[in-house]
JSON list of C-alpha atoms in Angstrom, two decimals:
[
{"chain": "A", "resi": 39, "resn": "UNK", "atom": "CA", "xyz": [0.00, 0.00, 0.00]},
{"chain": "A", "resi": 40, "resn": "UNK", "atom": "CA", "xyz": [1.15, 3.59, -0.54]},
{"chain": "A", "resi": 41, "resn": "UNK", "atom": "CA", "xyz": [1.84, 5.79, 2.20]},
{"chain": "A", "resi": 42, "resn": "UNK", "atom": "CA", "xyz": [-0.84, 8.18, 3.14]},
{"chain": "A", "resi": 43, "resn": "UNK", "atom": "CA", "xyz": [1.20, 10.48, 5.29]},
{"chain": "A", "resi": 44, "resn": "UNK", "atom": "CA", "xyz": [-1.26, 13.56, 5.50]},
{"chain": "A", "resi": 45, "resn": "UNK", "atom": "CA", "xyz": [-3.89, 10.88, 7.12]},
{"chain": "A", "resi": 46, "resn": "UNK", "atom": "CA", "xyz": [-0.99, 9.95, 9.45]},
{"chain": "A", "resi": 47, "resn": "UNK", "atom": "CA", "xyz": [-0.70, 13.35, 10.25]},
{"chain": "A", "resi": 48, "resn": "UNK", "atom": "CA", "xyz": [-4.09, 14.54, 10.96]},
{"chain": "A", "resi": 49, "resn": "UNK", "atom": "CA", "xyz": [-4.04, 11.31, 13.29]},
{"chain": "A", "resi": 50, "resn": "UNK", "atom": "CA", "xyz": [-1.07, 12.18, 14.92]},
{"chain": "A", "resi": 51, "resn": "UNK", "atom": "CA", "xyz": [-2.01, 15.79, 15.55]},
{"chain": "A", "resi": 52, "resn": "UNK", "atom": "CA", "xyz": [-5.43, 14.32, 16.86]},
{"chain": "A", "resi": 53, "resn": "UNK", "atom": "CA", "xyz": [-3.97, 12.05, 19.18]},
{"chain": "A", "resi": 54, "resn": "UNK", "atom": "CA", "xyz": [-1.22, 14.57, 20.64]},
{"chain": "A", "resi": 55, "resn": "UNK", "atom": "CA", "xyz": [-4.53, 16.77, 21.44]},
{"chain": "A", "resi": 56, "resn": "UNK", "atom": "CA", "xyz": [-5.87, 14.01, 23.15]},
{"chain": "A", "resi": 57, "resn": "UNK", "atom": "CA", "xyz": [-2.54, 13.70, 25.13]},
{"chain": "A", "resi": 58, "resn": "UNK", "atom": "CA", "xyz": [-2.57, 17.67, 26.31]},
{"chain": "A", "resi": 59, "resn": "UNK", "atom": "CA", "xyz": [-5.95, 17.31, 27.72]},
{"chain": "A", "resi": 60, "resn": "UNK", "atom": "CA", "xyz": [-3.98, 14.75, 30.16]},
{"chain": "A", "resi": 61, "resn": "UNK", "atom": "CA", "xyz": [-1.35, 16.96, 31.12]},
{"chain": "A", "resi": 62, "resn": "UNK", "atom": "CA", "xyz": [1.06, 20.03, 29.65]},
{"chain": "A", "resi": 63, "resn": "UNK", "atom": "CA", "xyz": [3.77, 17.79, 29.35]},
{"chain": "A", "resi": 64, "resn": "UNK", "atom": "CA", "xyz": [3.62, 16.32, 26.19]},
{"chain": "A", "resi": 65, "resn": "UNK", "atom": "CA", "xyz": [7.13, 14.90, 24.23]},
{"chain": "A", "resi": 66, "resn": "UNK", "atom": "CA", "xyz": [6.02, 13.58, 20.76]},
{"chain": "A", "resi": 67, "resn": "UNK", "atom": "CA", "xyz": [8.70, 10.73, 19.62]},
{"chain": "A", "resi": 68, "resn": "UNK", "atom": "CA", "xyz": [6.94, 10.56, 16.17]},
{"chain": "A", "resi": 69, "resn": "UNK", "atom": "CA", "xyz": [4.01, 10.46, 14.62]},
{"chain": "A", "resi": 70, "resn": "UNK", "atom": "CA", "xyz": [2.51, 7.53, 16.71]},
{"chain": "A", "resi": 71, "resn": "UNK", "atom": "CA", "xyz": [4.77, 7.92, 20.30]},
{"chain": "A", "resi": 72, "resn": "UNK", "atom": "CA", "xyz": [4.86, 9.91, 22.84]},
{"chain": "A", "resi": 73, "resn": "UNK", "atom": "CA", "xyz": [5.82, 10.23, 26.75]},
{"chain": "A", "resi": 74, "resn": "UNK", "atom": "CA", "xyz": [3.22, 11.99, 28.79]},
{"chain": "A", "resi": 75, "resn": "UNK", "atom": "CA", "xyz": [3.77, 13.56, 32.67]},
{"chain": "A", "resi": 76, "resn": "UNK", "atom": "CA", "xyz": [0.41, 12.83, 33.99]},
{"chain": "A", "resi": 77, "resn": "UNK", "atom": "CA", "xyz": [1.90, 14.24, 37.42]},
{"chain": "A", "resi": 78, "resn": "UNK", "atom": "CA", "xyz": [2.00, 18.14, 35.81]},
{"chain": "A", "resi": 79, "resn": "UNK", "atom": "CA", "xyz": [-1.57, 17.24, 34.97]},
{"chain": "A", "resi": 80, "resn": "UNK", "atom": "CA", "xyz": [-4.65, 17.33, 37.21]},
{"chain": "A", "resi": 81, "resn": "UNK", "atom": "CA", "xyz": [-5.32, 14.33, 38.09]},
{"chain": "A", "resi": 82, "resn": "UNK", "atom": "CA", "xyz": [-6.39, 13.88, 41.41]},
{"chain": "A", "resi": 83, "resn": "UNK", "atom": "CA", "xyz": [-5.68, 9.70, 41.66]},
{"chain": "A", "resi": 84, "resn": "UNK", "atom": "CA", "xyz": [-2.62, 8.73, 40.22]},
{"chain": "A", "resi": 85, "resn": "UNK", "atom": "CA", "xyz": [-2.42, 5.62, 42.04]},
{"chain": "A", "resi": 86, "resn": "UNK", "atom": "CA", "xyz": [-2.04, 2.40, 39.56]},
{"chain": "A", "resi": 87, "resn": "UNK", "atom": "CA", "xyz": [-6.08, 2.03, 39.06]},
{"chain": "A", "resi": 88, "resn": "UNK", "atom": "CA", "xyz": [-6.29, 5.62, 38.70]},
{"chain": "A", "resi": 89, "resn": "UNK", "atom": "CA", "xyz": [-3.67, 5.57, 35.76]},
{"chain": "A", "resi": 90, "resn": "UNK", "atom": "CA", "xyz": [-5.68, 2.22, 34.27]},
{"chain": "A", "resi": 91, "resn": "UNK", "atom": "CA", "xyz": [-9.02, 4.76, 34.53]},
{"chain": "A", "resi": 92, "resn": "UNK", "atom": "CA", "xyz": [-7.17, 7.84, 32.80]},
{"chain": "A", "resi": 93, "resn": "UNK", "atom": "CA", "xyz": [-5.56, 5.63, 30.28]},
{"chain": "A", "resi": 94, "resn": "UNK", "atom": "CA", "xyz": [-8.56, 3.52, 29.67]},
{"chain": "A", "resi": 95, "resn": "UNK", "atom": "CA", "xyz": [-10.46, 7.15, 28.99]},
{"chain": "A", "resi": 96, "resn": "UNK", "atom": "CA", "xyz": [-7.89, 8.24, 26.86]},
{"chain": "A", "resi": 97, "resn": "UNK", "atom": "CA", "xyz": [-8.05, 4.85, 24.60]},
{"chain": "A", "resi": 98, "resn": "UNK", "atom": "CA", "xyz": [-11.81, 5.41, 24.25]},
{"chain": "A", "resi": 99, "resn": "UNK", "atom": "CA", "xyz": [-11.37, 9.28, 23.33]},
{"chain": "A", "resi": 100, "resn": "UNK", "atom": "CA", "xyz": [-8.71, 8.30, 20.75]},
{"chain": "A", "resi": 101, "resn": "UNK", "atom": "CA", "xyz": [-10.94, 5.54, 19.40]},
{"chain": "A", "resi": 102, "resn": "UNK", "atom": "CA", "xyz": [-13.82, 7.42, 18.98]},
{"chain": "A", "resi": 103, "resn": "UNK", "atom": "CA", "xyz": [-12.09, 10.44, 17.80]},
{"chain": "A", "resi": 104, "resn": "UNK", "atom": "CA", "xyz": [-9.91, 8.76, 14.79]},
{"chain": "A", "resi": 105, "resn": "UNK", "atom": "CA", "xyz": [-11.46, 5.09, 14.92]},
{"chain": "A", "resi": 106, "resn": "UNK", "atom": "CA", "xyz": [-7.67, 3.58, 15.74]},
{"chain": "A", "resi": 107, "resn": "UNK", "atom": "CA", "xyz": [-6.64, 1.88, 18.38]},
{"chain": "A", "resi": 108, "resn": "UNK", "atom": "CA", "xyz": [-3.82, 2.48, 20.82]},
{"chain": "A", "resi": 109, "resn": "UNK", "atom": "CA", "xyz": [-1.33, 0.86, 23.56]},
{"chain": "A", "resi": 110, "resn": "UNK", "atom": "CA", "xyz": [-0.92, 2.94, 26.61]},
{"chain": "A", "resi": 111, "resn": "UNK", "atom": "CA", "xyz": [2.73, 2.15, 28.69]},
{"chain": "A", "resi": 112, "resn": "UNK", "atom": "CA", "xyz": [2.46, 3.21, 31.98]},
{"chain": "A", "resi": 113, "resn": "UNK", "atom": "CA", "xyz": [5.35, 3.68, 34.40]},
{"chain": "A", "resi": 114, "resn": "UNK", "atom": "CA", "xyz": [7.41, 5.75, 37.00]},
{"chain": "A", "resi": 115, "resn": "UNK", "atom": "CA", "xyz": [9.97, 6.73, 34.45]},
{"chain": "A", "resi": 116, "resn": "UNK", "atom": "CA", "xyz": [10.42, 7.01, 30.42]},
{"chain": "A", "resi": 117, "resn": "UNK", "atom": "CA", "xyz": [11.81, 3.77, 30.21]},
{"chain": "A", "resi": 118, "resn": "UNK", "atom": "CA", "xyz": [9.44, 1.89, 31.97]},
{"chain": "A", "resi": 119, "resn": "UNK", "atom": "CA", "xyz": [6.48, 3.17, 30.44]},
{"chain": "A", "resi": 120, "resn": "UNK", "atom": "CA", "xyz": [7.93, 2.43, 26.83]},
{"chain": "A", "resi": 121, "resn": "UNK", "atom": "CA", "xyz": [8.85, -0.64, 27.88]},
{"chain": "A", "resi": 122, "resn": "UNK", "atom": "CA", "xyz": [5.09, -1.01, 29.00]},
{"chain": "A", "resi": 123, "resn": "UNK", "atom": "CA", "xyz": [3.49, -0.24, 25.93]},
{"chain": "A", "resi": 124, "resn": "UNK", "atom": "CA", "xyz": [6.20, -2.36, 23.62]},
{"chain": "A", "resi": 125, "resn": "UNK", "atom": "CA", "xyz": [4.83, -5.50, 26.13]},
{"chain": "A", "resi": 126, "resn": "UNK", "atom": "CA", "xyz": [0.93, -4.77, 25.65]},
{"chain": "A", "resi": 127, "resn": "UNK", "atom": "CA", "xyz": [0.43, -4.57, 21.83]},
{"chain": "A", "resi": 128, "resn": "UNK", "atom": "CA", "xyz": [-1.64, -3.91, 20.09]},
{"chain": "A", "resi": 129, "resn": "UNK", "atom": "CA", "xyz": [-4.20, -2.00, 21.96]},
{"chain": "A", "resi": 130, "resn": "UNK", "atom": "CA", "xyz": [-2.67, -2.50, 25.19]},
{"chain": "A", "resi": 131, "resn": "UNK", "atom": "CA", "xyz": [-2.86, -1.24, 28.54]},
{"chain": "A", "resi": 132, "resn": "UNK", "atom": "CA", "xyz": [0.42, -2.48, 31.16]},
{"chain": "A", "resi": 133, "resn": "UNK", "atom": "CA", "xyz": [1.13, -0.19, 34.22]},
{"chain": "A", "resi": 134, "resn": "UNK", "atom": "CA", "xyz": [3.82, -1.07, 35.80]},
{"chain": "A", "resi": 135, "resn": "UNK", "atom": "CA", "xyz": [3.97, -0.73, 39.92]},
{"chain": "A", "resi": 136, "resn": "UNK", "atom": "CA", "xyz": [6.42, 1.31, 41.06]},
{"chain": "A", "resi": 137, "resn": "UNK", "atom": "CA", "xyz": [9.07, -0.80, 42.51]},
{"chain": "A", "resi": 138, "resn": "UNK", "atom": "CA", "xyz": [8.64, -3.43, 40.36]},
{"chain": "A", "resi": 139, "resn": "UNK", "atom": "CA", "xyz": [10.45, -2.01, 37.12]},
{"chain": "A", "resi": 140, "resn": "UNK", "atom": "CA", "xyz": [13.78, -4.45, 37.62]},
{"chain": "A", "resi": 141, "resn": "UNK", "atom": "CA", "xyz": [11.37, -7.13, 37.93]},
{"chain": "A", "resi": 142, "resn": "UNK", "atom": "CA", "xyz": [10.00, -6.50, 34.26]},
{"chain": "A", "resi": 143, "resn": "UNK", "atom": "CA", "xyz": [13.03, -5.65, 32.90]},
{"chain": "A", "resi": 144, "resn": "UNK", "atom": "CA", "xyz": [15.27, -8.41, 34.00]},
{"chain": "A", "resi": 145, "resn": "UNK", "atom": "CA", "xyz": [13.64, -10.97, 31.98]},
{"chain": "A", "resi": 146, "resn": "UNK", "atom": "CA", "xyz": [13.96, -8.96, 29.07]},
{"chain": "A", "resi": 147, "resn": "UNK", "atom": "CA", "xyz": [16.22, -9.01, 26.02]},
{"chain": "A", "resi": 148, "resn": "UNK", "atom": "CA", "xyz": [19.36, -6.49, 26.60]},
{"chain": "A", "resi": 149, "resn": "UNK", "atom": "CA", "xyz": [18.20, -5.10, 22.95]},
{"chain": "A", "resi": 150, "resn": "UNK", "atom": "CA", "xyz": [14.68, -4.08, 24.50]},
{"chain": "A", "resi": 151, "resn": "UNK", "atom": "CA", "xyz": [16.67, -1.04, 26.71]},
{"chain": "A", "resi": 152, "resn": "UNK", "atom": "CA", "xyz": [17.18, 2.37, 24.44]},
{"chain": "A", "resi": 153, "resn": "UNK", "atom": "CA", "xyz": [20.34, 3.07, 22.99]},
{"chain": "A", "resi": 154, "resn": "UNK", "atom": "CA", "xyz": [21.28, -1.12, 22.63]},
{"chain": "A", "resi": 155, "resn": "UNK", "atom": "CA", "xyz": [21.78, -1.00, 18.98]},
{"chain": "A", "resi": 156, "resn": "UNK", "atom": "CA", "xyz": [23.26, -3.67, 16.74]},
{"chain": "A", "resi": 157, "resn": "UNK", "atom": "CA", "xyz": [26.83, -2.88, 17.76]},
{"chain": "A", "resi": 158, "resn": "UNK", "atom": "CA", "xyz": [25.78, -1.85, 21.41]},
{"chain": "A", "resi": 159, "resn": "UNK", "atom": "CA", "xyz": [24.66, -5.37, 21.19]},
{"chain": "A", "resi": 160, "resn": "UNK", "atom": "CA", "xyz": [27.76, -7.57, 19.66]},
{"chain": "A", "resi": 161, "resn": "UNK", "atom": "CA", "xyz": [29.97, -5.72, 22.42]},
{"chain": "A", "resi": 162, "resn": "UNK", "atom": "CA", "xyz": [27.61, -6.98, 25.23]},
{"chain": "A", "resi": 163, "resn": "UNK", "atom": "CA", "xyz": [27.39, -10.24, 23.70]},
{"chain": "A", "resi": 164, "resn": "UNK", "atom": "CA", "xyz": [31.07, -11.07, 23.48]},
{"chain": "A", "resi": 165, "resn": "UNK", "atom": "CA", "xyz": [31.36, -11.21, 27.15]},
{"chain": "A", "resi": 166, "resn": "UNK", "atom": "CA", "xyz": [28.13, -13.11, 27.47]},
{"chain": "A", "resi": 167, "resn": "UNK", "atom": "CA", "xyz": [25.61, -10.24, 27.94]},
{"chain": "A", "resi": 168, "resn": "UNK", "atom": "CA", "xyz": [22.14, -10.98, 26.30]},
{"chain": "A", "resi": 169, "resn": "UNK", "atom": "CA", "xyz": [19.89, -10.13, 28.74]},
{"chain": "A", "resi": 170, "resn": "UNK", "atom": "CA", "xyz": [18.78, -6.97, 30.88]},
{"chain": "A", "resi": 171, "resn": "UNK", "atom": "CA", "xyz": [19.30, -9.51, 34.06]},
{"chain": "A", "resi": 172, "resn": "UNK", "atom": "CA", "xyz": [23.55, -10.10, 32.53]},
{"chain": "A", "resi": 173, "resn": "UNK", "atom": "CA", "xyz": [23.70, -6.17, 32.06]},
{"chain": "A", "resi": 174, "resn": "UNK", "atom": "CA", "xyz": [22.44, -5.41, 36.02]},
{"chain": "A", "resi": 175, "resn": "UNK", "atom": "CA", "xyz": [24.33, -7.98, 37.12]},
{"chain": "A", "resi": 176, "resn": "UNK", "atom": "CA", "xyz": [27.80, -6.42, 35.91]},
{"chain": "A", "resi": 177, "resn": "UNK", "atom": "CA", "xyz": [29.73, -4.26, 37.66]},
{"chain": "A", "resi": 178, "resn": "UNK", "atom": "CA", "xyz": [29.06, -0.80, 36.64]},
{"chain": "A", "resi": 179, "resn": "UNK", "atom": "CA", "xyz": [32.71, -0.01, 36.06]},
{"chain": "A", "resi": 180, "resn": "UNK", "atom": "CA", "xyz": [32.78, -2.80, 33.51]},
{"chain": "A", "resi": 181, "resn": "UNK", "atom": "CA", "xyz": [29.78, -2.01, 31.13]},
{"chain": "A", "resi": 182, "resn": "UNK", "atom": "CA", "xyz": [31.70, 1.57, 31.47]},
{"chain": "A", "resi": 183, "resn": "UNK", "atom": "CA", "xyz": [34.99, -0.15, 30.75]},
{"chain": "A", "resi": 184, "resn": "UNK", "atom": "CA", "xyz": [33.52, -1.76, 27.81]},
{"chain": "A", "resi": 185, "resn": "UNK", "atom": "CA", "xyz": [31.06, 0.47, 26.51]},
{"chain": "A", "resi": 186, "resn": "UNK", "atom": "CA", "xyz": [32.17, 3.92, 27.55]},
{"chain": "A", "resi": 187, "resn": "UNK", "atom": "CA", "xyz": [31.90, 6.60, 30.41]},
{"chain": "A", "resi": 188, "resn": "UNK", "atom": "CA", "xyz": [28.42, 7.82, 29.20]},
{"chain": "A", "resi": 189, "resn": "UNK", "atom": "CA", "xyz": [27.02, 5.08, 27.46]},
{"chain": "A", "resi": 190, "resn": "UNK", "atom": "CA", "xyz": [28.36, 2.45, 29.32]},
{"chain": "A", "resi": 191, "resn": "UNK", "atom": "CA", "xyz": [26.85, 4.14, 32.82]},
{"chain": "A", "resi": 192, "resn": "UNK", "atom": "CA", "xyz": [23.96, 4.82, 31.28]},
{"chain": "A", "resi": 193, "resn": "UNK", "atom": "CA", "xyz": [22.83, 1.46, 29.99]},
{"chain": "A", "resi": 194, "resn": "UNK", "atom": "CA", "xyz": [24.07, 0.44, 33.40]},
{"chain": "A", "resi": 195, "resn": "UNK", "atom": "CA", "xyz": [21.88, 2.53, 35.06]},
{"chain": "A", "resi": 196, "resn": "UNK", "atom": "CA", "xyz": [18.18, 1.63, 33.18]},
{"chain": "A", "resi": 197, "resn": "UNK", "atom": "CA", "xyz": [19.26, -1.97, 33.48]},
{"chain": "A", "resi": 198, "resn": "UNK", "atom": "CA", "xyz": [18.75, -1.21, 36.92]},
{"chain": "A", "resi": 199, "resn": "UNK", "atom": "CA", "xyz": [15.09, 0.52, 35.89]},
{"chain": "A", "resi": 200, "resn": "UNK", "atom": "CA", "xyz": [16.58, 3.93, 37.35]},
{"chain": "A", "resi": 201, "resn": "UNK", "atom": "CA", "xyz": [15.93, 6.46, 34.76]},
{"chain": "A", "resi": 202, "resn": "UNK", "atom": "CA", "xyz": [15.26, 10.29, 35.71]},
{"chain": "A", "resi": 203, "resn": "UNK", "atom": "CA", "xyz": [14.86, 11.94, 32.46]},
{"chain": "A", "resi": 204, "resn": "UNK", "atom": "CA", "xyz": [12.01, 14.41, 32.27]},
{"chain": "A", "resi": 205, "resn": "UNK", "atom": "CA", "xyz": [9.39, 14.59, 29.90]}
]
């Protein structure tokens, strides 16, 4: 089929609406992702049913409003709530409990954290590294060693599921 990019657009610009209603905080990744910071919104339960109830709303609101369907990522942090959605598709709905993001991403292929690309990847895997679990379970001095002061850390530190970058 041929691309239809200004129906992807009018989608996208839809959906992104539906997104600021939730909150100010609003980082579009592309046309179809985007992070939301339901805490800068007004929400008065943000406990883990009251994120199920806002996200549920907002899946009905985007249906309704463009007839497509959605998977909604919820999480403490960016990485979790990608994670999340990537889990629940399509038209999924995963929020992960806070405190429980190491126990979701340990199971997970090392290639399922941001920033492991192919050759991210072969370097992990030539001293045995596959998994998120392997990539915890280092030493954080030697996934810096081997992948670099900032990279290396960094990937060290979501394997952990700590990850403070704002929306």
């Amino acid at each position: 089929l041929s691309p239809r990019f200004p129906a992807y657009q009018a989608a996208s610009a839809i959906i992104m609406g539906q997104l600021r209603r939730l909150s100010p905080l609003v980082e579009p990744l592309s046309l179809d992702e985007a992070y939301v910071d339901l805490e800068a919104g007004e929400h008065a339960d943000l406990s883990d049913d009251g994120v199920r109830v806002i996200a549920t709303a907002l899946k009905e609101a985007v249906h309704e409003a463009t007839g497509l369907t959605v998977s909604v990522g919820a999480g403490c942090s960016k990485l979790t709530a990608k994670i999340a959605s990537d889990l629940d598709k399509p038209d999924g709905l995963l929020v992960v409990t806070a405190g429980q993001e190491r126990d979701i991403l340990r199971s997970l292929a090392v290639t399922r954290i941001p920033g492991v690309g192919p050759a991210t990847a072969t370097r992990l895997r030539s001293i045995g590294v596959t998994s998120v679990a392997e990539l915890a379970d280092l030493d954080e001095s030697e996934a810096i060693g081997l992948l670099g002061a900032n990279h290396g850390r960094g990937l060290w530190q979501l394997a952990q599921g700590l990850d403070d970058r704002p929306v």
